[in-house]
Amino acid sequence: AQKVTQAQTEISVVEKEDVTLDCVYETRDTTYYLFWYKQPPSGELVFLIRRNSFDEQNEISGRYSWNFQKSTSSFNFTITASQVVDSAVYFCALRQETSGSRLTFGEGTQLTVNP
Amino acid sequence: GAGVSQTPSNKVTEKGKYVELRCDPISGHTALYWYRQSLGQGPEFLIYFQGTGAADDSGLPNDRFFAVRPEGSVSTLKIQRTERGDSAVYLCASSRHRGGETNEQFFGPGTRLTVL
């Protein structure tokens, strides 16, 4: 069975604070892909990053960084120096090689960045 | 536009009615997906097309739901005898390849379906 857990339902921070969104996944596949999507109030899901199971290198893109640890089945997302425009719901998702192309999403984390 | 488009953006219908939701994928994307997102939840997979054929329809909740993609581009999700529990945002996504690493799915804005 595949499963994605985002234990933090809501997070509220003040602008310029750093914030980490947690994602824990379950899969029996050795080949799989992990994703993060952002869903702003407009509702459209925006792709942020994809990681495959063979690449545990952490990645940084501007103020965003991702920490992939297979040992703990986690793929956490950190926003540095948060801004009001970062306010959105963030979803972590998993694609297993044996499940075709479907994405299994977590429940999402509502991030609110206050000025 | 260059992105995935969905029409209508909002649909209100009465219980028992039939509805059709349309998705226009990004040009050149061969794979198309439908998901359903209930309030406060993550999207849930419904069906996936590769070209004209449904490669995986295991997420369709029951036989009231059906989707087509006759020419391998635009897709229509059809719901018969709608029920109040069908109320949700229906999201469409497309991607360039069937599988492999280049499988970023790009999502449309969704159709908000309300069944009264």
PDB file of C-alpha atoms in Angstrom, chain B residues 9-51:
ATOM      1  CA  SER B   9     -15.143  26.560 -13.725  1.00  0.00           C
ATOM      2  CA  ASN B  10     -18.262  26.069 -11.642  1.00  0.00           C
ATOM      3  CA  LYS B  11     -21.207  23.744 -12.088  1.00  0.00           C
ATOM      4  CA  VAL B  12     -24.262  23.580  -9.891  1.00  0.00           C
ATOM      5  CA  THR B  13     -26.693  20.767 -10.525  1.00  0.00           C
ATOM      6  CA  GLU B  14     -29.498  18.941  -8.831  1.00  0.00           C
ATOM      7  CA  LYS B  15     -29.316  15.471  -7.400  1.00  0.00           C
ATOM      8  CA  GLY B  16     -30.017  12.880 -10.053  1.00  0.00           C
ATOM      9  CA  LYS B  17     -28.903  15.003 -13.009  1.00  0.00           C
ATOM     10  CA  TYR B  18     -26.181  14.227 -15.544  1.00  0.00           C
ATOM     11  CA  VAL B  19     -23.073  16.425 -15.857  1.00  0.00           C
ATOM     12  CA  GLU B  20     -20.098  16.661 -18.174  1.00  0.00           C
ATOM     13  CA  LEU B  21     -16.812  18.262 -17.250  1.00  0.00           C
ATOM     14  CA  ARG B  22     -14.287  19.132 -19.930  1.00  0.00           C
ATOM     15  CA  CYS B  23     -10.492  19.201 -19.876  1.00  0.00           C
ATOM     16  CA  ASP B  24      -8.174  20.607 -22.531  1.00  0.00           C
ATOM     17  CA  PRO B  25      -4.591  19.442 -21.845  1.00  0.00           C
ATOM     18  CA  ILE B  26      -1.351  21.151 -22.691  1.00  0.00           C
ATOM     19  CA  SER B  27      -0.627  20.765 -26.391  1.00  0.00           C
ATOM     20  CA  GLY B  28       1.589  17.769 -27.065  1.00  0.00           C
ATOM     21  CA  HIS B  29       0.942  16.073 -23.729  1.00  0.00           C
ATOM     22  CA  THR B  30      -0.074  12.487 -24.353  1.00  0.00           C
ATOM     23  CA  ALA B  31      -1.045  11.622 -20.792  1.00  0.00           C
ATOM     24  CA  LEU B  32      -4.150  13.036 -19.118  1.00  0.00           C
ATOM     25  CA  TYR B  33      -5.377  12.517 -15.569  1.00  0.00           C
ATOM     26  CA  TRP B  34      -8.530  13.241 -13.606  1.00  0.00           C
ATOM     27  CA  TYR B  35      -8.487  13.751  -9.853  1.00  0.00           C
ATOM     28  CA  ARG B  36     -11.156  14.715  -7.367  1.00  0.00           C
ATOM     29  CA  GLN B  37     -10.475  17.009  -4.433  1.00  0.00           C
ATOM     30  CA  SER B  38     -12.920  17.246  -1.564  1.00  0.00           C
ATOM     31  CA  LEU B  39     -12.794  20.170   0.832  1.00  0.00           C
ATOM     32  CA  GLY B  40      -9.750  20.036   3.078  1.00  0.00           C
ATOM     33  CA  GLN B  41      -8.344  16.944   1.372  1.00  0.00           C
ATOM     34  CA  GLY B  42      -5.620  16.165  -1.095  1.00  0.00           C
ATOM     35  CA  PRO B  43      -6.552  15.265  -4.669  1.00  0.00           C
ATOM     36  CA  GLU B  44      -7.612  11.652  -5.219  1.00  0.00           C
ATOM     37  CA  PHE B  45      -6.872   9.860  -8.455  1.00  0.00           C
ATOM     38  CA  LEU B  46      -9.796   8.898 -10.687  1.00  0.00           C
ATOM     39  CA  ILE B  47      -8.544   7.903 -14.130  1.00  0.00           C
ATOM     40  CA  TYR B  48      -5.539   8.182 -16.418  1.00  0.00           C
ATOM     41  CA  PHE B  49      -5.432   8.248 -20.222  1.00  0.00           C
ATOM     42  CA  GLN B  50      -2.475   7.533 -22.411  1.00  0.00           C
ATOM     43  CA  GLY B  51      -3.543   8.753 -25.821  1.00  0.00           C
TER      44      GLY B  51
END
